[in-house]
XYZ file of C-alpha atoms in Angstrom:
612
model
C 10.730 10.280 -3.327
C 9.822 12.525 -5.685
C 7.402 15.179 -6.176
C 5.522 13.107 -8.584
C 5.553 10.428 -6.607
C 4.531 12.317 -3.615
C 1.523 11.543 -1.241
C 1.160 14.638 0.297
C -0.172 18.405 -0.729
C 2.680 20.265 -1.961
C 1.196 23.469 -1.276
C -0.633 23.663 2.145
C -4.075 25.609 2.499
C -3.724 29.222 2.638
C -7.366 31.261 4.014
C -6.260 34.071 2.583
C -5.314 33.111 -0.804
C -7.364 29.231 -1.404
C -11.258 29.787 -2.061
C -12.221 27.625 1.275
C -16.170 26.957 2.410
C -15.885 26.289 6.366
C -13.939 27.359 9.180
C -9.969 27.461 9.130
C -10.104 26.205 12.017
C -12.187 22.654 11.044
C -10.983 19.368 12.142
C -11.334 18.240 8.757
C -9.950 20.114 5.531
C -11.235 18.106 2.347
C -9.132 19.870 -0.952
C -10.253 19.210 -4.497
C -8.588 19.812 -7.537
C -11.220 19.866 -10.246
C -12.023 20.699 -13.554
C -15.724 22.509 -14.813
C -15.651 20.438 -17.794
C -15.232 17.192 -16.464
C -18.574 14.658 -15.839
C -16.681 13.104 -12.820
C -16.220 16.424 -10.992
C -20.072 17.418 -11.792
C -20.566 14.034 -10.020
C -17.825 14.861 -6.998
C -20.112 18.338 -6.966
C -22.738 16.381 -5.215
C -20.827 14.074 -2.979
C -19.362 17.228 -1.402
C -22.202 18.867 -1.127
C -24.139 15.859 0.942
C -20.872 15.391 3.261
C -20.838 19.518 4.145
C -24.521 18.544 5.255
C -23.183 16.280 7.419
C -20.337 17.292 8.737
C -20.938 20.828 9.327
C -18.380 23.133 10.387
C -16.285 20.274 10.939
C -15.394 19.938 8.011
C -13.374 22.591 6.068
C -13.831 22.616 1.404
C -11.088 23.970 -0.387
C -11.333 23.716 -4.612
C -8.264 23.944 -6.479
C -8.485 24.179 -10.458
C -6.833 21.369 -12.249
C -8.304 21.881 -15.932
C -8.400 18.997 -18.058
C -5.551 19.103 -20.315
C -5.333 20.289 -23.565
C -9.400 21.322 -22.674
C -9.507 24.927 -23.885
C -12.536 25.220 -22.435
C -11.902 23.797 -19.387
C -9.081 26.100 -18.761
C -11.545 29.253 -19.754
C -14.111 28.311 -17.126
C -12.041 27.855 -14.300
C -9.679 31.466 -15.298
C -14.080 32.577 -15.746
C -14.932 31.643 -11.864
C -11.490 33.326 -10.536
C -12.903 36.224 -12.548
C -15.952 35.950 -10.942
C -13.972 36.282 -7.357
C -11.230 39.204 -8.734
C -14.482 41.572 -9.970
C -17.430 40.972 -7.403
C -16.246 38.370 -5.036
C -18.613 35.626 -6.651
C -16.315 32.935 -6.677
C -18.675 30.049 -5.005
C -21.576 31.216 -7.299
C -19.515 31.193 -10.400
C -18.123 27.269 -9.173
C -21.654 26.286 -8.614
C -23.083 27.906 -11.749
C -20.375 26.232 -13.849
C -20.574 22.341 -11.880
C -24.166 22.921 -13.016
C -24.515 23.911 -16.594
C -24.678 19.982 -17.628
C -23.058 17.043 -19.514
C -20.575 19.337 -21.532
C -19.478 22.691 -21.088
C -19.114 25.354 -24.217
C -18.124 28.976 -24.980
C -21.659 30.346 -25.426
C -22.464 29.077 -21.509
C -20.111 32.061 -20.134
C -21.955 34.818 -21.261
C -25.470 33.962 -20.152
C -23.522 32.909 -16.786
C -21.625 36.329 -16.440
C -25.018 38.466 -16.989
C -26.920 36.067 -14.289
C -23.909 37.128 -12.198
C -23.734 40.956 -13.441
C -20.081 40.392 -13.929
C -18.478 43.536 -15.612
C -17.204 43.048 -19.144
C -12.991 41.516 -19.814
C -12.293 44.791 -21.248
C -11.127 47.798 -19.863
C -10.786 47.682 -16.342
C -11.996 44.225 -16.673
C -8.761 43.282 -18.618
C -6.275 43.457 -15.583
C -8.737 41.335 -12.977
C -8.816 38.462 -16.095
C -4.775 38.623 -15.984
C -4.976 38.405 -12.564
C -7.237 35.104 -12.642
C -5.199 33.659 -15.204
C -1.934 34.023 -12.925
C -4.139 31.916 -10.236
C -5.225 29.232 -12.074
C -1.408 28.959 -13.122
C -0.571 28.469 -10.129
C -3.257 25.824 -9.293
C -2.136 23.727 -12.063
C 1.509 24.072 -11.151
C 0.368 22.761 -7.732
C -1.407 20.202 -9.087
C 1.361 19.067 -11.019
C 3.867 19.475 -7.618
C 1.467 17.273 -5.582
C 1.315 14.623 -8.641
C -2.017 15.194 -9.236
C -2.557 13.570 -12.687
C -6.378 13.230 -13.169
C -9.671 15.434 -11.636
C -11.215 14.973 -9.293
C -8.379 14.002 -6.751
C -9.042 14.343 -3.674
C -6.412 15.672 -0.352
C -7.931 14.750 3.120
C -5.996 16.831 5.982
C -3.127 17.001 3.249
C -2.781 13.414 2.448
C -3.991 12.314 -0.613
C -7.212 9.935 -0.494
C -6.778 6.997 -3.171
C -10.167 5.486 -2.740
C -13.159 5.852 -4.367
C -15.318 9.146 -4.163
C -18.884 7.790 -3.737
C -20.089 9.238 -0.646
C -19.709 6.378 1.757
C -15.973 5.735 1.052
C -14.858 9.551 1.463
C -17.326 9.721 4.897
C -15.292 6.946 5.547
C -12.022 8.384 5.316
C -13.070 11.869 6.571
C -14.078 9.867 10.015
C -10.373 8.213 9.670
C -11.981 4.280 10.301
C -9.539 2.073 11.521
C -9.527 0.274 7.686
C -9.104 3.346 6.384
C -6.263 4.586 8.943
C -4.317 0.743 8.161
C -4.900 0.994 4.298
C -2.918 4.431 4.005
C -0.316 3.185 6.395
C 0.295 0.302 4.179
C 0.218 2.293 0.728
C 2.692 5.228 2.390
C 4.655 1.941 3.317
C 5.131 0.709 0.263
C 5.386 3.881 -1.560
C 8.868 4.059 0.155
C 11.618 3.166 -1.844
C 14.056 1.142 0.624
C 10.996 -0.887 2.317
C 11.640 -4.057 0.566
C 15.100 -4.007 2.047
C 14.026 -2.779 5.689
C 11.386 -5.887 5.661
C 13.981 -8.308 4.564
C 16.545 -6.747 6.675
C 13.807 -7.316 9.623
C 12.750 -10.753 8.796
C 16.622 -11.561 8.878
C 17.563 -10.038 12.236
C 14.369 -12.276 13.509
C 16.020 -15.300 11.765
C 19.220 -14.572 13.370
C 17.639 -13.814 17.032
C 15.497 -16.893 17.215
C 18.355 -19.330 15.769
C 20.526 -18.104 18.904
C 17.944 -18.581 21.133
C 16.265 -21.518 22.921
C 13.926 -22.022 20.111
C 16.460 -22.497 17.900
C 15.663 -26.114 17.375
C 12.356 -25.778 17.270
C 12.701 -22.981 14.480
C 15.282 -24.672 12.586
C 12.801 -27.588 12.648
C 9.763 -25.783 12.003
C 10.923 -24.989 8.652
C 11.991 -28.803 7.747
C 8.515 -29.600 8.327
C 7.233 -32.107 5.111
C 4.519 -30.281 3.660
C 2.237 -31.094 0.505
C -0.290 -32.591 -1.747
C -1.835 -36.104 -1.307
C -4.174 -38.490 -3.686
C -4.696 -41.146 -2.209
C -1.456 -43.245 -2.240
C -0.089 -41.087 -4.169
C 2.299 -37.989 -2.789
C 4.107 -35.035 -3.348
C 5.542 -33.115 -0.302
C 8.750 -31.325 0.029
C 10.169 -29.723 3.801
C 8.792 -26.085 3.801
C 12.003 -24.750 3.630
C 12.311 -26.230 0.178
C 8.743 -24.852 -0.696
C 10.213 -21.539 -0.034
C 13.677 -21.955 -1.700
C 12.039 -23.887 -5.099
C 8.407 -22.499 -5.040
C 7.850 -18.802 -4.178
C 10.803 -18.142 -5.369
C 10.166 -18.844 -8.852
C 7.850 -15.720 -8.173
C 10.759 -13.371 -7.686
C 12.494 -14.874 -10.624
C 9.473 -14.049 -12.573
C 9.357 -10.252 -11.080
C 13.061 -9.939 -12.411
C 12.557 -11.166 -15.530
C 9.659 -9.478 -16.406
C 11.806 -5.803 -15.109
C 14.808 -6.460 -17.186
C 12.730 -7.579 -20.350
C 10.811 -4.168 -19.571
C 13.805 -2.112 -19.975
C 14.984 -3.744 -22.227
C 12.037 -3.798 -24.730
C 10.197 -0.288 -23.924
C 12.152 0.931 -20.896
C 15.108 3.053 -20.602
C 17.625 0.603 -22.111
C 15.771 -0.072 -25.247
C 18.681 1.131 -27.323
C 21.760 -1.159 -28.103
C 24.260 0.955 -26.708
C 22.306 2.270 -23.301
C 21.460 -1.657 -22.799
C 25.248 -2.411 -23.371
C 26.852 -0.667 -20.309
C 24.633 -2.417 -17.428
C 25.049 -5.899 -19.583
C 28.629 -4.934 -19.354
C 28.888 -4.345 -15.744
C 27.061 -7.204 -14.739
C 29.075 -9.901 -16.681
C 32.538 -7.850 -14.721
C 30.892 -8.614 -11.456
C 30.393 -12.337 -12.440
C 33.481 -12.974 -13.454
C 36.231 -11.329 -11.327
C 34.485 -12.571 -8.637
C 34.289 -15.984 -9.567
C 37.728 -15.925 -10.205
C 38.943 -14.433 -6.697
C 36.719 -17.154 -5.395
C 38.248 -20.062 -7.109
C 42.119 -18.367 -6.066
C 41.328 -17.979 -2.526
C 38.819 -20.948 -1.454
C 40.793 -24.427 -1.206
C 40.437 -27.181 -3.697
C 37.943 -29.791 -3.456
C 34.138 -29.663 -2.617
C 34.457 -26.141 -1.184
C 35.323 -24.805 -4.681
C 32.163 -25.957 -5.695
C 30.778 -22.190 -4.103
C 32.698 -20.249 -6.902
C 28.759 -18.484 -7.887
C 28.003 -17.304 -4.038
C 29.710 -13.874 -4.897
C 28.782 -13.715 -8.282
C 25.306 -12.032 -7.435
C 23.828 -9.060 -5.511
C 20.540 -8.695 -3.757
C 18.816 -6.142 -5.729
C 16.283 -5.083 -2.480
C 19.062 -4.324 -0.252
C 21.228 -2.788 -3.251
C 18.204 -0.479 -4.563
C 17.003 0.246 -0.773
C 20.529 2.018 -0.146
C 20.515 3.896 -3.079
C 16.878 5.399 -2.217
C 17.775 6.257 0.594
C 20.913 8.442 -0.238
C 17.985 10.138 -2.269
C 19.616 12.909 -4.773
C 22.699 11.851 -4.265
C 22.456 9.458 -6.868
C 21.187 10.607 -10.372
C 18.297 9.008 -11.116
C 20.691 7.578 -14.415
C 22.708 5.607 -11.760
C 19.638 3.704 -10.249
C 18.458 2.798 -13.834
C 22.200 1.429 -14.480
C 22.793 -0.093 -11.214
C 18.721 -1.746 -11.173
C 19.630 -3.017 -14.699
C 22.873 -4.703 -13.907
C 21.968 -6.455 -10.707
C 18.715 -7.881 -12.405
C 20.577 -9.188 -14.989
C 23.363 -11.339 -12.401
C 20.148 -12.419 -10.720
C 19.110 -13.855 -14.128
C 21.944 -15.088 -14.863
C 22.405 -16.635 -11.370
C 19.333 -18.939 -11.753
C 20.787 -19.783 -15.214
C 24.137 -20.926 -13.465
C 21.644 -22.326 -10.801
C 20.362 -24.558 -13.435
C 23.280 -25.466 -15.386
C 25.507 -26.326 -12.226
C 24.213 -26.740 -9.141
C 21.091 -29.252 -10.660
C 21.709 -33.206 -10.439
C 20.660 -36.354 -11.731
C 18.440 -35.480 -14.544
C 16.069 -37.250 -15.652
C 15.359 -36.332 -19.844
C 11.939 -37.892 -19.965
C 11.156 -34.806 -17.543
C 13.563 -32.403 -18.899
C 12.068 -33.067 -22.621
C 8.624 -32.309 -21.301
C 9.338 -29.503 -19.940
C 11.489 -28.190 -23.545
C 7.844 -28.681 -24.925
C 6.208 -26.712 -22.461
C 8.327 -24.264 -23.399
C 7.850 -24.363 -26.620
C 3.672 -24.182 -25.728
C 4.384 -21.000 -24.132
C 6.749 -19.555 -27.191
C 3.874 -20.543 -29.514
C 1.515 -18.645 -27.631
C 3.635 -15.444 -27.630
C 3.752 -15.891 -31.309
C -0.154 -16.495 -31.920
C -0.595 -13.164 -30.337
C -2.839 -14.838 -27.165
C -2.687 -12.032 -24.451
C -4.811 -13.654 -22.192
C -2.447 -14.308 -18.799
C -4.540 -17.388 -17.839
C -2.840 -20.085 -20.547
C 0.754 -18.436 -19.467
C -0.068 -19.534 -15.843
C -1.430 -22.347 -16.418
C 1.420 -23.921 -18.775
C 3.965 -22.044 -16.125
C 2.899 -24.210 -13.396
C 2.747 -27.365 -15.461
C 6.677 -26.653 -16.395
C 7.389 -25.616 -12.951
C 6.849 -29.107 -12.092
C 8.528 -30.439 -14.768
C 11.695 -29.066 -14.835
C 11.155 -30.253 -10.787
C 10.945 -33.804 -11.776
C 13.583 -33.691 -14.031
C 16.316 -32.670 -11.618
C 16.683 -28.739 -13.051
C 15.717 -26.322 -11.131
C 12.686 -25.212 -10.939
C 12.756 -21.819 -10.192
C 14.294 -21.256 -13.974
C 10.372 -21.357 -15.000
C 9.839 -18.187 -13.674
C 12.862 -16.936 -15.890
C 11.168 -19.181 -18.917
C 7.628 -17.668 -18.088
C 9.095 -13.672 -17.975
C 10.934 -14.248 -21.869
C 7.629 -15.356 -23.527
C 4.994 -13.227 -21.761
C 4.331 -10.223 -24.259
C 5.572 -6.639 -23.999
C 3.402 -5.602 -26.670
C 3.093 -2.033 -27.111
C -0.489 -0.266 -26.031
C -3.573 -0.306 -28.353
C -4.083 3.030 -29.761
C -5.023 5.186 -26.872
C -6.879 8.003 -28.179
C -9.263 5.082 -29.866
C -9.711 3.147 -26.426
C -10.108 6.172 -24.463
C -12.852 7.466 -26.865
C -15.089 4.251 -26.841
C -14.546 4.446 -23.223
C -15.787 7.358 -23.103
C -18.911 6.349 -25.197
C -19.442 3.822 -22.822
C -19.561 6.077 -19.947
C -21.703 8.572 -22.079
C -23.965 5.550 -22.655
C -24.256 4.518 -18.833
C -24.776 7.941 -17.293
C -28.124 8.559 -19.578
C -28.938 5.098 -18.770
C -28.561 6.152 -14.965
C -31.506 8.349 -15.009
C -34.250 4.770 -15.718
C -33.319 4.534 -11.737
C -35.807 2.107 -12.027
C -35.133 -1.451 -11.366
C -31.330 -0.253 -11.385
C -28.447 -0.996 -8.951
C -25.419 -0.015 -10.693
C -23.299 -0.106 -14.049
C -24.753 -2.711 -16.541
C -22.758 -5.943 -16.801
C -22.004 -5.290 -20.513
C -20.795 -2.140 -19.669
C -17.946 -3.863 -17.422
C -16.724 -6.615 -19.413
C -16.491 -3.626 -22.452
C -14.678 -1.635 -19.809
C -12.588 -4.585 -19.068
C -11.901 -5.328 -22.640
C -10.695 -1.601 -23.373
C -8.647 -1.880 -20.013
C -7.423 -5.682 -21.405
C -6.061 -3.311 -24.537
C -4.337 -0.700 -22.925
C -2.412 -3.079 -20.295
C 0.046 -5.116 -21.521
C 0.307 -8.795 -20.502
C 3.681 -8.024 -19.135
C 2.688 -4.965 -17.051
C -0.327 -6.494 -16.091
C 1.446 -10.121 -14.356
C 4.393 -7.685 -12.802
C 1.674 -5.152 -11.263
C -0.250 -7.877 -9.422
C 3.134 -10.096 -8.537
C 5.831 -7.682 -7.922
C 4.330 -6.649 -4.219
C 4.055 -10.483 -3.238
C 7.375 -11.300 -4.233
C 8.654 -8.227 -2.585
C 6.367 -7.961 0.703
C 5.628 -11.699 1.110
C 8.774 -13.789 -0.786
C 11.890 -12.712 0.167
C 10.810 -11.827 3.565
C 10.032 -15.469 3.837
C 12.895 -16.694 2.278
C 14.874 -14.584 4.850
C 13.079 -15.994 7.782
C 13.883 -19.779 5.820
C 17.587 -19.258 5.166
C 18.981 -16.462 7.043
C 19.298 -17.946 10.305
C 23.037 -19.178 11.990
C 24.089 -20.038 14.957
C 26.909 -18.052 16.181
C 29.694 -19.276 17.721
C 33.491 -19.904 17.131
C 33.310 -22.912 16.169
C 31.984 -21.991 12.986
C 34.271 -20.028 11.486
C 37.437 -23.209 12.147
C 38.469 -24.337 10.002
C 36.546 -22.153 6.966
C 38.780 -19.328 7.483
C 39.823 -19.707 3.456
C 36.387 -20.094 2.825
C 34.570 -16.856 4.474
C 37.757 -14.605 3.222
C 37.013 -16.206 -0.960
C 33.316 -15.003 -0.116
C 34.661 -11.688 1.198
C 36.893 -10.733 -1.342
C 34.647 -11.700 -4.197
C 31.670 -9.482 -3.145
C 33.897 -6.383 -1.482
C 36.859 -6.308 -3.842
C 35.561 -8.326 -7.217
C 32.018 -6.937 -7.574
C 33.003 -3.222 -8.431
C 36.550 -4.062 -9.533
C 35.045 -6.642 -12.325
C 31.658 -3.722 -13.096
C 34.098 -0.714 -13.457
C 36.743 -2.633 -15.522
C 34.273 -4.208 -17.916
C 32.420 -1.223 -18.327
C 35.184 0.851 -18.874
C 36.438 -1.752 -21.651
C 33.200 -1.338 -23.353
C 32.925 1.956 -23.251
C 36.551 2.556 -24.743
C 36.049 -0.143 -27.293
C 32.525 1.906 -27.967
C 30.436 -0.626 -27.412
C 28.270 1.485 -24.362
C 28.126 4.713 -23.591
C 28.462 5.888 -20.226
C 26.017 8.988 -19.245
C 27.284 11.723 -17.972
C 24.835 12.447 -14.923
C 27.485 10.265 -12.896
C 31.135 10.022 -12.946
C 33.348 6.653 -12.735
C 33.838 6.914 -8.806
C 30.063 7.188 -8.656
C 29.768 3.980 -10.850
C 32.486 2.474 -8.821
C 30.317 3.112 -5.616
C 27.306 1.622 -7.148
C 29.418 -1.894 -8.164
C 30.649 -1.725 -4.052
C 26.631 -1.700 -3.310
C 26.443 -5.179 -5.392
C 28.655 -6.388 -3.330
C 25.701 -7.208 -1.227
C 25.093 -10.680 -2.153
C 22.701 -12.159 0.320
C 19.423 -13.284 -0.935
C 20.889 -14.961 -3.973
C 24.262 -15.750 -2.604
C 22.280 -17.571 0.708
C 20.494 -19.532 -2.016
C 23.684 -20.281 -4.467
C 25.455 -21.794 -0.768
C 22.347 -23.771 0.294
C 23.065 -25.802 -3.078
C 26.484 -25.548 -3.261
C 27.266 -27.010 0.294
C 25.174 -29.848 1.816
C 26.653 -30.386 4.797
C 25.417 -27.950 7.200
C 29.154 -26.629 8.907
C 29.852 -25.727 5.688
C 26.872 -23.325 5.019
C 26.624 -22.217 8.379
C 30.491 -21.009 7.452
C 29.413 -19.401 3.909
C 26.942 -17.875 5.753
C 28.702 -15.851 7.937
C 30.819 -15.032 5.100
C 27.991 -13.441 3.567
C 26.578 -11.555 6.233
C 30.332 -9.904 6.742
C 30.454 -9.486 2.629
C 27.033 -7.529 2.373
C 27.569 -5.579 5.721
C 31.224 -4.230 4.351
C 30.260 -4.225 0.980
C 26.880 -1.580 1.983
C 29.285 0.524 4.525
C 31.840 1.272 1.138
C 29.526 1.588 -1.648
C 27.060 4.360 0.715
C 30.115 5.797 1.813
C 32.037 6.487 -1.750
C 28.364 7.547 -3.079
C 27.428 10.178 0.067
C 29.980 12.159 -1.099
C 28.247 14.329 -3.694
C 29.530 14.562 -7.386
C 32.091 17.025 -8.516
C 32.784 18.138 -12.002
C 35.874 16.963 -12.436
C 34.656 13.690 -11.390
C 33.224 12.806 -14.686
C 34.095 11.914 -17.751
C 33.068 12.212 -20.785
């Protein structure tokens, strides 16, 4: 994780150096980093002040300067109240003085404020004390920017930061450490973690595996056959709840891809022909050699319908590894290895739909072509709004259902028209927001009849928010944790689960090794040889942050084929022997396939490694 990223204070609390109110020894330290000319600190000003009434010398305050940026001013008052501290030791009256001075601060409020303090003048012997207080807000800001502190007030409870809001009720109840509290951070540090997608699915697998062996295996295995659905009367639609699973939620993590790669690809880091070529690159070399060892090594006949099982890679278990080998890996590497196993999971549901769908019906299949088409003419009409693009997303989710397709490819269809329009012209938004807020807090002080924020004063705040957000960024912020916290855990739990025994390898020996070989030996064979190609044909350009043995490690990572590969086998092989067989040859794919690529990518890079 990096610092940015980080949910903890960089720096701890020093007595001797942090301006602190309270005992060092306080059950509770509350840290601020602030900024004098800032409404929303003035406002913080009085929250802490009511919670040191009530919490006493239990509780510890500790202010940290985070000016706002590019706020001259700002910056001068908070290097003015270290001043205050260097010369006559006023530092808490300065801080007060300054949180009080009103809406805006200026230049001509320091003066009057240094006489009320009897602060001697900057120059002379003054001069080396205002050097000195610029060196400490320096290093408050530097702080600030190690603990990835981006806007003031932000608040560090015990040195964790506190994400809520800062009315006085919701930091008393953090302070106190309420249970809600306690289970909100846990699941925010939780998620924060870059491998927990693949520890949950790794989890909800080992419990598919454990209750399949067990006595309940029937029972489990029949839980999830369970008909479940709508009815109207005579009328019904209901599909087993393993099929729910397989052709409903997880049009929601086809969705979540599509939405990433068209990211990058539009205003993300492969924007550019050439950066975009190399992952495109290594992704169709790990569709193809695979499919080909597949086809050489699997017999003839309906077992040679599997030739896409080891075309793809599970991106959560893929990107969890990498995190977790932390600096290892550049940062470069993760983009390119993200990129290319997004795109083989797009193009799996595309081979998905092309040949693993039967008997389609084209009274369906038209309808669903024009819902399509609905959707590309609202991207063209400029309509942001999500609501229509849901609403026309399920209707073609259940038509390309009826017609025999499948029906996860609407959450591909849904991802290429929703726009990735660029943001509205910030400084513009942020100013009328600002005006807005202006408005409000002079509106505060008619207390009278008043609760809160007026309503016109939301929906404008929503409007400017609506502006800043794209459509895009907006769908994959509020989906992406579903599909990876809720989705393909559930799909695991659905799909995962065989019954071991010898009798399930007999006779699929040929099988299990074209499944092996495909995802251990084809994946980074086919990514390194194709991206090589391109880059000597100069097509892509390969960065030099990582070398070809790194890349190679990063192709023996998307080896790991399960989620997508489980779901490619569950069409390609009806009879159950069959996929309890390509099942196992998964598992002992993505298990080999993880062990190679973390061990040729622990070894860190060397300079002769890379190329140019």
């Amino acid at each position: 994780m990096s610092e940015s990223q980080s949910n903890w204070l960089n720096r701890p609390v020093d007595g001797a150096r942090d301006h602190c109110l309270g005992d060092d020894g306080a059950d509770i330290t509350l840290l601020e980093y602030g900024s004098y000319d800032c409404p929303y600190c003035r406002g913080a000003h009085e929250v802490v002040a009511n919670l040191r009434d009530r919490f006493g010398e239990r509780m510890r305050y500790v202010f940290r300067h985070r000016p706002i940026t590019d706020d001259d001013v700002a910056r001068e008052a908070a290097i003015f109240a270290e001043y205050a501290h260097e010369t006559t030791g006023q530092y808490w009256e300065a801080h007060d003085a300054l949180m009080k001075l009103g809406p805006t601060l200026a230049p001509e409020h320091f003066p009057a404020t240094a006489e009320r303090l009897v602060l001697p003048p900057r120059d002379g012997e003054g001069a080396e004390a205002w050097r000195r207080a610029q060196a400490k807000v320096e290093e408050d800001i530097e702080s600030a920017r190690s603990s990835g502190v981006r806007v003031a007030p932000t608040f560090f409870i015990n040195g964790r930061r506190y994400e809520g809001a800062w009315d006085e009720n919701a930091l008393t109840e953090a302070v106190l450490g309420s249970l809600g509290h306690r289970l909100q951070a846990a699941a925010l540090d939780f998620a924060r973690w870059a491998p927990s997608t693949g520890v949950l699915l790794l989890l909800a697998t080992l419990v598919a595996l454990v209750l399949t062996n067990s006595p309940a295996g029937e029972e489990f295995d029949s839980f999830w056959r369970m008909p479940f659905g709508l009815l109207a009367g005579e009328a019904a639609f209901r599909m087993p709840l393993r099929d729910w699973i397989n052709d409903g939620l997880l049009t929601i993590f086809f969705l979540v891809v599509g939405l990433e790669i068209k990211r990058e690809f539009t205003v993300g880091r492969l924007a550019s022909r050439r950066a975009a070529a190399l992952p495109v690159a290594a992704a169709v070399g790990g569709m193809l050699l695979p499919a080909l060892i597949y086809l050489a090594v699997a017999p003839s006949g309906p077992l040679a319908h599997g030739w896409a099982i080891p075309t793809t890679t599970d991106t959560a278990f893929a990107v969890a590894i990498i995190a977790m080998l932390g600096s290892r890996v550049p940062v470069e590497l993760r983009i390119f290895l993200t990129a290319a196993v997004v795109i083989d999971d797009l193009a799996a549901i595309v081979i998905v739909a092309v040949f693993y769908s039967t008997g389609l019906d084209a009274y369906y299949a038209g309808a669903a072509a024009v819902v399509a088409g609905m959707l590309v003419f609202l991207n063209r009409s400029g309509i942001y709004r999500v609501l229509p693009y849901a609403v026309l997303g399920v209707i073609l989710w259940s038509c390309l259902h009826a017609s025999g397709l499948h029906a996860t490819l609407a959450g591909v269809i849904l991802a290429a028209v929703t726009p990735t329009r660029p943001p509205g012209n910030l400084e513009s938004l942020l100013s009328q927001a600002e005006a807005v807020f202006r408005h409000e807090l002079q509106s505060s002080r008619e207390r009278v009849l008043r609760h809160g924020p007026s309503e016109p004063a939301l929906h404008a705040i929503d409007q400017i928010h609506d502006r800043i957000e794209s459509p895009a960024a907006k769908l994959l912020r509020s989906v992406e944790p579903w599909s990876s916290y809720a989705v393909l855990p559930l799909f695991a739990l659905a799909n995962a689960g065989v019954a071991w025994s010898a009798g399930v390898m007999e006779g699929h020996e040929r099988l299990i090794a074209a499944i092996v070989l495909g995802l251990v030996l084809g994946k980074p064979i086919g990514m390194l040889a194709v991206s090589a190609i391109a880059v000597w044909a100069g097509l892509a350009a390969k960065p030099d942050a990582y070398s070809w043995r790194q890349l190679f490690g990063a192709g023996a990572l998307a080896g790991i084929g399960f989620t997508m590969s489980l779901f490619i086998a569950g069409r390609s092989f009806p009879d159950e022997t069959d996929f309890a067989a390509a099942k196992v040859g998964i598992f002992l794919a993505s298990l080999i396939a993880g062990g190679l690529g973390t061990a040729l990518l622990w070894r860190p890079r060397k300079s002769e490694d890379a190329s140019s």
